[in-house]
Tab-separated table of C-alpha atoms and ligand atoms in Angstrom:
chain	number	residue	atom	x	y	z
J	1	UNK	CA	84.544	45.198	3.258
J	2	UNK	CA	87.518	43.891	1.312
J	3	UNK	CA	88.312	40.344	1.028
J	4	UNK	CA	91.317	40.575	2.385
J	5	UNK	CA	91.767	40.933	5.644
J	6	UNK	CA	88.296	39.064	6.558
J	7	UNK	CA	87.276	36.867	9.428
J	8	UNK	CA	85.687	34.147	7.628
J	9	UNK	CA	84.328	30.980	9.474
J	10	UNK	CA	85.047	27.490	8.243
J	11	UNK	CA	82.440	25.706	9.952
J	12	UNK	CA	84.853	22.440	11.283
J	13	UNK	CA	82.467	20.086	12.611
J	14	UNK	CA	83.136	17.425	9.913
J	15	UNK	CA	83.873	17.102	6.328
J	16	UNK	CA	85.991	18.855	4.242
J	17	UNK	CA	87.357	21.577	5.933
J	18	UNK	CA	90.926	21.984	5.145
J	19	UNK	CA	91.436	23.141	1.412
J	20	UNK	CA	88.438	25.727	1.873
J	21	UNK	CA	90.849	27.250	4.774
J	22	UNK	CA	93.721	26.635	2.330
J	23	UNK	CA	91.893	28.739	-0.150
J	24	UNK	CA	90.686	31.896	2.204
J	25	UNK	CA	94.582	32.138	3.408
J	26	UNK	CA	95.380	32.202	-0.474
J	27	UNK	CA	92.981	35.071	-1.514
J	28	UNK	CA	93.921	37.009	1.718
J	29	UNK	CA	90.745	36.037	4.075
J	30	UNK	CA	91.583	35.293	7.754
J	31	UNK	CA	90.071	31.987	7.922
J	32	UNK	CA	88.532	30.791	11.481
J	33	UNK	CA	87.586	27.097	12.318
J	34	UNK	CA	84.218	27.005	13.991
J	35	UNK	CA	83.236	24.658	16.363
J	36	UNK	CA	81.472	26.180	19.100
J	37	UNK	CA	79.922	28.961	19.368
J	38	UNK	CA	82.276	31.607	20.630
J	39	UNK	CA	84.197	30.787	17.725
J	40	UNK	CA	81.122	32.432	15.695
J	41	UNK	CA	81.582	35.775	16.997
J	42	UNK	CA	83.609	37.754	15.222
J	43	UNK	CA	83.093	36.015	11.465
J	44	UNK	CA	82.441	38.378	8.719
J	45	UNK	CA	81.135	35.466	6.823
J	46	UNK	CA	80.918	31.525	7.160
J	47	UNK	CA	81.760	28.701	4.642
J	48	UNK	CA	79.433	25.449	5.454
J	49	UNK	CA	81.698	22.308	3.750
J	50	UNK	CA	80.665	19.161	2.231
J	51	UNK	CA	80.322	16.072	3.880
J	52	UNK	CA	77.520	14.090	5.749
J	53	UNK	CA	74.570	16.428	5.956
J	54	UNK	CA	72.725	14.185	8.506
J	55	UNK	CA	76.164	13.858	10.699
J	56	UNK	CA	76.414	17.681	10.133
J	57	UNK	CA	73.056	18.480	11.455
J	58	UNK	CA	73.418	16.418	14.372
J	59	UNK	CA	77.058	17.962	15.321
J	60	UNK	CA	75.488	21.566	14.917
J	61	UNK	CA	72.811	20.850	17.545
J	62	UNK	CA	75.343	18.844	20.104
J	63	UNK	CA	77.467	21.046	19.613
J	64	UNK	CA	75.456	24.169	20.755
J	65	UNK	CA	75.775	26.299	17.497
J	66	UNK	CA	72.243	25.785	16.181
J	67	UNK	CA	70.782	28.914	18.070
J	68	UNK	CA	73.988	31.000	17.220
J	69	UNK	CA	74.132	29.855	13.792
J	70	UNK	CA	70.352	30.646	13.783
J	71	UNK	CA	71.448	34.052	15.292
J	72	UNK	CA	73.715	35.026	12.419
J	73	UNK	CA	71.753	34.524	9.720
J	74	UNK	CA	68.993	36.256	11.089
J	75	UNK	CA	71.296	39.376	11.036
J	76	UNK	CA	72.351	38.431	7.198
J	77	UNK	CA	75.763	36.628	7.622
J	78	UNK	CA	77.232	35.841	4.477
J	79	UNK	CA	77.423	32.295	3.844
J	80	UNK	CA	78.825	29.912	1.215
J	81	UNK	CA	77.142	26.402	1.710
J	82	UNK	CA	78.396	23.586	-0.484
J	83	UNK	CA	77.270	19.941	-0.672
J	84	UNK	CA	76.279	18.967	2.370
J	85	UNK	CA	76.635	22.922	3.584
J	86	UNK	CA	73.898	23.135	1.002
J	87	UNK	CA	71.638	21.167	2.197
J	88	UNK	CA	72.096	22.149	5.709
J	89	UNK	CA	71.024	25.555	4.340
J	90	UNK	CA	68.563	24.484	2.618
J	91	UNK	CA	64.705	25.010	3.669
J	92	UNK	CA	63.486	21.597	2.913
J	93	UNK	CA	65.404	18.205	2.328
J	94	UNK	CA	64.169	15.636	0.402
J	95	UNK	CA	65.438	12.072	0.935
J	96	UNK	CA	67.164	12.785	4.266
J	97	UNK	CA	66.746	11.605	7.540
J	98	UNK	CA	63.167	12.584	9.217
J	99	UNK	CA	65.145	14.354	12.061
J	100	UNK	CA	67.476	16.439	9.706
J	101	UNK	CA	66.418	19.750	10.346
J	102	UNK	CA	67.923	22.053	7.695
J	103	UNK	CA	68.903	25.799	8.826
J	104	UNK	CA	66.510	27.431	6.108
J	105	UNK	CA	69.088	29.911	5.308
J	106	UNK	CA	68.204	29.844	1.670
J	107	UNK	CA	64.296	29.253	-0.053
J	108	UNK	CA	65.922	26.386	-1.627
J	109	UNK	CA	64.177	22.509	-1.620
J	110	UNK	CA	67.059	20.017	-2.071
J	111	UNK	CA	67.099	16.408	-2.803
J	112	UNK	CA	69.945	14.104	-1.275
J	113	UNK	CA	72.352	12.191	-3.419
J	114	UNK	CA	70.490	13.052	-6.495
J	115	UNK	CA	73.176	11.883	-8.955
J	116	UNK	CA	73.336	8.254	-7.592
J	117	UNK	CA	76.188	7.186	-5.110
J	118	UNK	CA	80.102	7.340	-4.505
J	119	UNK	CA	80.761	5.794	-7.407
J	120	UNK	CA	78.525	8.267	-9.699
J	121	UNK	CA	81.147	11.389	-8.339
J	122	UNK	CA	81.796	13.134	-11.646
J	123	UNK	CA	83.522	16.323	-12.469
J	124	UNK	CA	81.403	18.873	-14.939
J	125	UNK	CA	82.437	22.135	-16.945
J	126	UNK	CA	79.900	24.287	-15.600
J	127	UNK	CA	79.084	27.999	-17.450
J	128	UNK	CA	78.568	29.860	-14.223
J	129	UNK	CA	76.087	33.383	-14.841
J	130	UNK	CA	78.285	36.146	-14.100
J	131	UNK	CA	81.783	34.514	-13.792
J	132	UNK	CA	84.275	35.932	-16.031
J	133	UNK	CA	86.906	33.547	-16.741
J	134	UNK	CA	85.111	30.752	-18.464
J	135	UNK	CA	83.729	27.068	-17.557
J	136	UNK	CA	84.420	26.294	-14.081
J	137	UNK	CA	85.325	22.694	-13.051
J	138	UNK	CA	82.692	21.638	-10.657
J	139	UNK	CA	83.682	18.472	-8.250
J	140	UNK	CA	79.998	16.559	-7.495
J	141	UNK	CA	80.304	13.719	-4.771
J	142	UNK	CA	77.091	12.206	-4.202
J	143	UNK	CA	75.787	15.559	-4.777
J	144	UNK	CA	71.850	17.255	-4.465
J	145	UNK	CA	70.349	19.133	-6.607
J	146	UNK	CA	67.744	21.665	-6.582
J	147	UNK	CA	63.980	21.091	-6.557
J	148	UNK	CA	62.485	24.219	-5.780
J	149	UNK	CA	64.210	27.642	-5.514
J	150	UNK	CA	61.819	30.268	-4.185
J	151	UNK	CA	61.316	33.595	-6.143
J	152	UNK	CA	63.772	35.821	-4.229
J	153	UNK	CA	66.788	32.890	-5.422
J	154	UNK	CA	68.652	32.948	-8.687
J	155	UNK	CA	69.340	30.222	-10.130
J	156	UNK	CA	73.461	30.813	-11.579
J	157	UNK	CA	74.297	27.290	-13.109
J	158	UNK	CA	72.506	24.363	-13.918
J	159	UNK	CA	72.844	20.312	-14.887
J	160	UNK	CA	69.997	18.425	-16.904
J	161	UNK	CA	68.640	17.688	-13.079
J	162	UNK	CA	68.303	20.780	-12.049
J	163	UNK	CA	70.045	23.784	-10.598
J	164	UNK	CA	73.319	23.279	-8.796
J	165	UNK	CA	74.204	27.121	-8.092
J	166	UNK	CA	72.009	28.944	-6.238
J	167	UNK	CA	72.460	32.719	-4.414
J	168	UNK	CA	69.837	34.252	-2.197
J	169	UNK	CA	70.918	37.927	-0.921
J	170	UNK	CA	74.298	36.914	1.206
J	171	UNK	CA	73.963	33.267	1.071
J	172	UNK	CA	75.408	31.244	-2.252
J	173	UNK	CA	75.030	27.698	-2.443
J	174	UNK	CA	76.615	25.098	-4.273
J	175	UNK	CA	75.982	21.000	-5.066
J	176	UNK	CA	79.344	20.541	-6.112
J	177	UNK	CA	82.840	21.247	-4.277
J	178	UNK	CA	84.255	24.423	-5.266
J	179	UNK	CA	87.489	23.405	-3.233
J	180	UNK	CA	88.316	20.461	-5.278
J	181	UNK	CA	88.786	21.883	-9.029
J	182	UNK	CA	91.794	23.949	-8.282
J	183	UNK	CA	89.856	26.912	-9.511
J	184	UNK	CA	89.195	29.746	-6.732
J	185	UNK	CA	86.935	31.877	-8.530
J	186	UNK	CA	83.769	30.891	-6.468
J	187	UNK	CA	85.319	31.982	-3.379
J	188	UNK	CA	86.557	34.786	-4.716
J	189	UNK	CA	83.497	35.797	-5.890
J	190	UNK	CA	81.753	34.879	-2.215
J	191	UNK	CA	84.138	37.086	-0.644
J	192	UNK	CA	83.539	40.091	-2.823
J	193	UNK	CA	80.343	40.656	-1.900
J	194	UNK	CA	81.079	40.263	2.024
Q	201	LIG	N1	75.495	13.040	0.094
Q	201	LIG	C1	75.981	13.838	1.173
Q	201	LIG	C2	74.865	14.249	2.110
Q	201	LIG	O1	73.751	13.969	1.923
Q	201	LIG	C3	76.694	15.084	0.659
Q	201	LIG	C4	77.977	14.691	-0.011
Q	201	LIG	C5	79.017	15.773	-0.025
Q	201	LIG	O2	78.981	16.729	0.726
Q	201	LIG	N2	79.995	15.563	-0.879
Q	201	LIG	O3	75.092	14.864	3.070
């Protein structure tokens, strides 16, 4: 399918949302808020945002998606999971709540807040495998990292901690915020391959 023209998901429960709608519109997606799950239906793809992952996990189960998320991704629905969207995708969460149960979308192990806090947010010229283009500027807000990425996972860019850039058949996921450098490459790229 092209880009343009396709029904991706913004998953709206918290966080932010708005620029990664803001950037769909601009490279000719039709982006869709999703908050319950009729609103799921008739995504080609879904972008899980940043924010709280243990406020994020909670909001998916009250607010009925978890089996239709569950659903999706069991039929291969391209998603782009960053920050917090990453570690809701991710198979196992280190240093999260006990009761933060992670959508296993991706063979990834993440750690929370590996960087330190708020006021450790940095901004890092990453060299992304594959990207044409140059350095990308990558926005990390009390971002994880990557502990364990399973075999079927490459691993596309990478900090002294660990990888930050993971993709897994449909599913890419990122520590940092792709929304906040002013670069749209990464979504591009995430929507050619819808
Ligand atoms: N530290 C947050 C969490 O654990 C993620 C921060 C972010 O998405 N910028 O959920």
């Amino acid at each position: 399918m092209q880009a343009s023209g396709a029904k991706v998901g913004v998953l709206a429960l918290q966080g932010s949302t708005r620029l990664h709608v803001l950037a769909l519109a601009e490279l000719g997606a039709e982006p869709v808020e999703v908050r319950r799950p009729v609103d799921l239906a008739g995504v080609d793809a879904l972008i899980v945002p940043g924010g709280e992952s243990t406020t994020l996990a909670l909001l998916v189960d009250s607010s009925g998606l978890r089996p239709a998320l569950e659903d999706r991704l069991a039929e291969g629905l391209p998603v782009l999971g960053t920050c917090a969207g990453m570690i809701l995708c991710a198979t196992e969460v280190l240093d999260g709540r006990a009761d933060q149960a992670g959508l296993g979308a991706v063979d990834i192990d993440v750690r929370r807040n590996a960087f330190g806090r708020q006021r450790d947010s940095f901004e890092a010229d990453l060299d992304i495998e594959g990207m044409p283009g140059g350095r990308f500027p990558a926005v990390f807000i009390r971002a994880p990292v990557v502990t364990r990425a399973g075999p079927d996972v490459e691993v596309l860019a990478r900090l002294a901690e660990g990888p930050v850039l993971c993709r897994s058949g449909a599913v890419m996921v990122a520590a940092f915020h792709p929304e906040l450098g002013g670069d749209l490459r990464l979504h591009q790229s995430f929507l050619e391959r819808i």
